Amino acid sequence: MQQILRLLYEGFNRNEGKFAKCLLLIKEQLYSVEYFYQLSEKSGFKVCSQPDIIRVFEESCMNGPEMIRSAYLHAIENGYYFYHEADSGSIGMNPFKVPRFSEDDFREIIEKLHGNKIDESTTKTPDFLVGQIAIELKDLQTESLFDKDRQVSIGKIFKQYPGKFVDLYPLLNYGELTAPFHTLIQNTVKNHIKKASKQIKALKETQTISNAGIILLNTGMFTLPHELLKSFVQGILDNNTRTIEFAFIFSQRMQTNGFDTYAVFPSGFIGRVPDEIRILESETDKMVEAKMTQLMQDLLNVNAIVSMHPISFLQNGKIFYWHPGKIMGGMTKHFERD
């Protein structure tokens, strides 16, 4: 007798920007994690959740509704059967773009603090100077889970992980694997701070600097929660640099289902912050409020951030996925978990 496995999972079609509830029937002798992932890709809805897997019985399928019977027979004849029910909304339908804040926006704020943008020269120096306080701005614009080398590194870290499906939500506890996973993410941030430190040291060779800091924008690495980013930066300031004494962290996260849009802009200081710089936080809040108000009124054509969406990949016989949750009444699962 040929055995059939039934897999229920959530899939995501990136081209259409749609989530879907997916059903896959597959001959048990054909099943493997790799083949399952390939079939989810082929179907157009890549797996982005832990699947529910059970063995189905011929008698119950053949005596069930016509749709169940037909699906079972199709799987017997062709090796598998796929069906999906897509959500009505799409992240591509959203008419309201959420602006991506950039160095230019913070230059305006720095000028309000009577600071200025440092002219570019052959020597790489920091971006801003407020009195004798040097500030470099670094922007995390790229989601690292898209990087193939990063995927390989994650696969190596989780090689001994007991499960075949790994949720890469960074606030989960993976036991002894949590530290190396966090270190991998933290190294991305550490490299930016290391570069900023070199630039500030170069400026110190030509003029007096009393204090130095970094503005760190997270405008693209949407899988990194703001509070975890803050803890990473705190650790780096404590253990890896003497040049940079404070950091201002500004994150952007947006998600839409085509009907509702949810956007958050958390920010805050870390380290020894000069009094004359603390106003940066309230001025940033004013900047966000002003631009969002203008956006809603004028529907400006702006440089926008993308909606958060699932990411999944296959490494070392395991499926890795990150899922932002879905907007339900203006909230999402992972915003609640943050």
XYZ file of C-alpha atoms in Angstrom:
338
model
C 0.000 0.000 0.000
C 1.311 3.463 -0.924
C 1.430 5.868 2.023
C 0.604 9.556 1.600
C 1.790 12.355 3.862
C -0.263 15.512 4.323
C 1.621 18.749 5.018
C -0.159 21.934 6.065
C 1.943 25.083 6.138
C 1.919 28.813 5.504
C 3.517 29.924 2.261
C 4.488 33.271 0.828
C 4.624 34.380 -2.799
C 7.133 37.226 -2.966
C 6.240 38.230 -6.545
C 2.569 38.675 -5.638
C 3.205 39.762 -2.054
C 0.663 37.236 -0.790
C 0.422 34.786 2.086
C -1.450 31.513 1.616
C -2.567 28.471 3.575
C -1.003 25.571 1.705
C -1.761 21.861 1.484
C 0.700 19.346 0.075
C -0.004 15.637 -0.331
C 3.098 13.627 -1.157
C 4.049 9.974 -1.364
C 5.897 9.093 1.806
C 8.726 7.347 -0.067
C 9.348 10.568 -2.025
C 9.321 12.874 0.981
C 12.451 14.681 2.150
C 12.978 18.159 3.562
C 14.831 19.146 0.388
C 12.063 17.898 -1.912
C 9.403 19.580 0.208
C 11.236 22.897 -0.072
C 11.643 22.475 -3.844
C 7.943 21.741 -4.253
C 6.998 24.795 -2.185
C 9.213 26.905 -4.467
C 7.722 25.317 -7.567
C 4.206 26.010 -6.308
C 5.001 29.715 -5.999
C 4.397 29.770 -2.240
C 7.653 29.066 -0.407
C 7.268 27.497 2.997
C 7.630 30.035 5.814
C 6.357 28.110 8.820
C 6.723 24.831 10.684
C 4.557 22.369 8.695
C 1.995 20.110 10.306
C 2.767 16.630 8.951
C 0.564 13.531 9.303
C 0.023 10.284 7.386
C -3.398 10.105 5.718
C -5.361 6.902 5.263
C -6.693 5.702 1.938
C -10.062 4.667 3.333
C -10.818 8.051 4.884
C -9.762 9.873 1.694
C -11.693 7.628 -0.689
C -14.821 7.872 1.469
C -14.492 11.608 1.945
C -15.678 14.563 -0.168
C -14.926 14.544 -3.894
C -12.184 17.181 -3.534
C -10.333 15.049 -0.953
C -10.717 11.911 -3.023
C -9.459 13.640 -6.179
C -6.481 15.168 -4.374
C -5.508 11.768 -2.932
C -5.739 10.018 -6.290
C -3.740 12.811 -7.938
C -0.959 12.342 -5.356
C -0.984 8.574 -5.909
C -0.688 8.993 -9.669
C 1.711 11.954 -9.831
C 3.656 11.691 -6.597
C 2.218 14.833 -5.002
C -0.730 17.224 -4.993
C -0.626 20.926 -4.069
C -3.443 23.303 -3.140
C -3.445 26.786 -1.640
C -5.856 29.437 -0.410
C -4.258 32.865 -0.783
C -5.087 35.796 1.485
C -7.101 38.579 -0.117
C -4.539 41.266 0.676
C -1.097 41.849 -0.795
C 1.890 43.852 0.397
C 2.086 45.242 -3.138
C -1.360 46.870 -2.892
C -0.469 49.432 -0.231
C -1.081 53.002 -1.504
C 0.732 54.681 1.414
C 4.508 54.585 1.207
C 6.426 54.867 4.457
C 9.513 57.048 3.940
C 13.014 55.687 4.415
C 14.859 58.161 6.613
C 18.442 58.823 5.605
C 21.600 60.781 6.293
C 20.064 63.889 4.691
C 17.248 63.888 7.259
C 19.709 63.680 10.130
C 21.907 66.351 8.599
C 18.966 68.750 8.977
C 18.650 67.799 12.635
C 22.386 68.205 13.240
C 22.229 71.686 11.729
C 19.459 72.548 14.216
C 21.941 71.571 16.930
C 24.371 74.129 15.416
C 26.474 71.348 13.977
C 27.561 70.775 10.420
C 28.351 68.129 7.830
C 32.101 67.584 7.539
C 33.359 68.171 4.013
C 34.544 65.026 2.261
C 38.259 64.680 1.642
C 40.787 62.066 0.596
C 40.959 61.004 4.257
C 37.830 59.185 5.400
C 36.378 61.188 8.300
C 33.089 61.094 10.232
C 29.938 62.713 8.892
C 29.123 65.413 11.453
C 30.694 67.768 13.950
C 28.750 69.456 16.767
C 31.202 71.714 18.544
C 34.013 69.303 19.428
C 31.762 66.224 19.241
C 32.340 63.985 16.201
C 29.442 61.827 14.972
C 29.498 59.189 12.244
C 26.276 57.872 10.682
C 25.984 54.258 9.510
C 22.920 52.797 7.813
C 21.956 49.101 7.907
C 20.142 49.118 4.576
C 20.359 45.429 3.615
C 18.606 42.430 5.149
C 21.390 39.958 5.880
C 19.240 36.822 5.574
C 19.201 37.378 1.797
C 22.984 37.001 1.700
C 24.065 33.528 0.492
C 27.233 33.523 2.604
C 25.174 34.420 5.673
C 22.798 31.535 4.902
C 25.754 29.122 4.704
C 27.069 30.402 8.044
C 23.648 29.953 9.678
C 23.469 26.436 8.277
C 26.788 25.590 9.914
C 25.732 27.008 13.279
C 22.518 24.979 13.321
C 24.001 21.801 11.826
C 23.489 19.888 15.099
C 20.076 21.442 15.802
C 17.627 18.556 16.344
C 14.771 19.901 14.209
C 14.518 20.083 10.437
C 12.685 23.427 10.520
C 14.349 26.408 12.216
C 12.521 29.641 13.068
C 15.150 32.391 12.836
C 13.304 34.888 15.009
C 16.353 36.241 16.923
C 14.653 36.525 20.317
C 14.031 32.780 20.524
C 16.180 30.667 22.824
C 18.180 28.035 20.916
C 20.111 26.899 23.965
C 23.868 26.746 23.356
C 23.328 27.794 19.728
C 21.881 31.181 20.715
C 25.289 32.770 21.425
C 26.942 31.892 18.086
C 23.798 32.917 16.192
C 23.718 36.278 17.968
C 27.457 36.722 17.441
C 26.964 36.244 13.699
C 24.362 39.021 13.641
C 26.346 41.229 16.002
C 29.444 41.072 13.795
C 27.546 42.962 11.083
C 26.967 45.822 13.517
C 30.486 45.562 14.926
C 32.004 46.061 11.471
C 30.095 49.334 11.033
C 31.223 50.606 14.427
C 34.808 49.549 13.714
C 34.797 51.596 10.496
C 33.287 54.564 12.316
C 36.008 54.351 14.957
C 38.740 54.535 12.295
C 37.118 57.578 10.704
C 36.898 59.392 14.034
C 40.534 58.567 14.848
C 41.531 60.080 11.496
C 39.734 63.325 12.384
C 41.424 63.455 15.798
C 44.774 63.703 14.039
C 43.874 67.133 12.667
C 41.642 68.712 15.311
C 40.539 68.510 18.932
C 37.645 66.106 19.577
C 36.176 65.986 23.088
C 33.654 63.224 22.484
C 32.604 60.874 19.686
C 29.501 58.888 18.841
C 27.635 57.065 16.133
C 24.146 57.380 14.685
C 23.076 53.902 13.653
C 20.085 53.674 11.319
C 18.379 50.326 10.863
C 16.376 51.031 7.730
C 16.676 47.665 6.016
C 17.621 44.827 8.370
C 14.019 44.191 9.377
C 14.637 40.781 10.989
C 16.704 42.424 13.756
C 14.470 43.628 16.634
C 15.277 47.092 17.929
C 15.866 46.046 21.548
C 18.247 43.281 20.473
C 20.119 45.756 18.286
C 20.462 48.049 21.305
C 21.903 45.237 23.412
C 24.390 44.365 20.657
C 25.557 47.968 20.407
C 25.836 48.263 24.189
C 28.088 45.217 24.254
C 30.277 46.603 21.466
C 30.655 49.999 23.158
C 31.557 48.286 26.434
C 34.019 45.759 25.035
C 35.270 46.692 21.577
C 35.886 50.430 21.337
C 37.299 53.268 23.405
C 36.880 55.848 20.676
C 33.085 55.823 20.396
C 31.424 56.744 23.679
C 27.749 56.887 22.710
C 25.305 55.706 20.072
C 21.925 56.911 18.870
C 19.933 54.061 17.342
C 16.984 54.628 15.011
C 15.036 51.703 13.564
C 12.300 51.542 10.946
C 9.881 48.673 10.517
C 6.806 48.623 8.326
C 4.301 45.995 7.353
C 1.167 46.081 5.237
C -1.438 43.643 4.016
C -2.648 45.972 1.287
C -5.425 47.399 3.454
C -3.780 48.273 6.763
C -0.268 49.563 7.313
C 1.693 49.294 10.543
C 4.889 51.317 10.998
C 7.119 51.850 14.029
C 10.170 54.084 14.511
C 11.826 53.218 17.853
C 14.927 55.170 18.811
C 17.147 55.860 21.781
C 20.615 56.568 23.159
C 23.256 54.227 24.579
C 26.482 55.132 26.389
C 27.877 58.402 27.742
C 25.790 60.990 25.914
C 26.816 64.690 25.968
C 24.004 66.937 27.207
C 24.017 69.028 24.032
C 23.325 65.897 21.955
C 20.384 64.506 23.937
C 17.907 66.725 22.092
C 18.605 64.580 19.019
C 16.022 62.065 20.247
C 13.115 64.513 20.531
C 14.090 66.187 17.256
C 14.032 62.791 15.557
C 10.513 62.165 16.876
C 9.441 65.540 15.456
C 11.020 64.668 12.096
C 9.125 61.379 11.888
C 5.822 62.987 12.838
C 6.241 65.828 10.344
C 7.184 63.598 7.426
C 4.446 61.050 8.113
C 1.852 63.842 8.375
C 3.041 65.360 5.115
C 2.992 61.954 3.490
C -0.629 61.313 4.447
C -1.668 64.754 3.254
C 0.264 64.964 0.005
C 0.988 61.300 -0.925
C 4.523 62.333 -1.768
C 6.676 60.287 -4.091
C 9.262 59.260 -1.521
C 12.123 56.844 -1.098
C 10.174 54.199 0.814
C 11.038 51.234 3.010
C 9.673 47.852 1.977
C 7.086 45.894 3.891
C 8.456 43.147 6.092
C 7.831 39.715 4.606
C 8.880 36.112 5.240
C 12.295 34.816 4.246
C 13.152 31.127 3.895
C 16.075 29.110 2.583
C 17.465 25.564 2.573
C 20.813 24.675 4.143
C 22.311 21.377 5.361
C 19.035 19.505 4.991
C 17.092 22.015 7.088
C 14.571 24.697 6.181
C 15.281 28.039 7.843
C 12.593 30.709 7.930
C 11.856 34.114 9.395
C 8.214 35.176 9.617
C 7.107 38.705 10.624
C 3.566 37.601 11.452
C 0.527 38.951 9.655
C -1.447 42.098 10.335
C -4.583 41.221 12.256
C -6.586 44.229 13.364
C -3.569 46.515 13.090
C -1.128 44.259 14.943
C 1.227 41.474 13.966
C 2.454 38.430 15.808
C 6.115 39.432 15.986
C 5.449 43.016 16.997
C 3.719 41.522 20.022
C 6.685 39.199 20.652
C 9.083 42.175 20.517
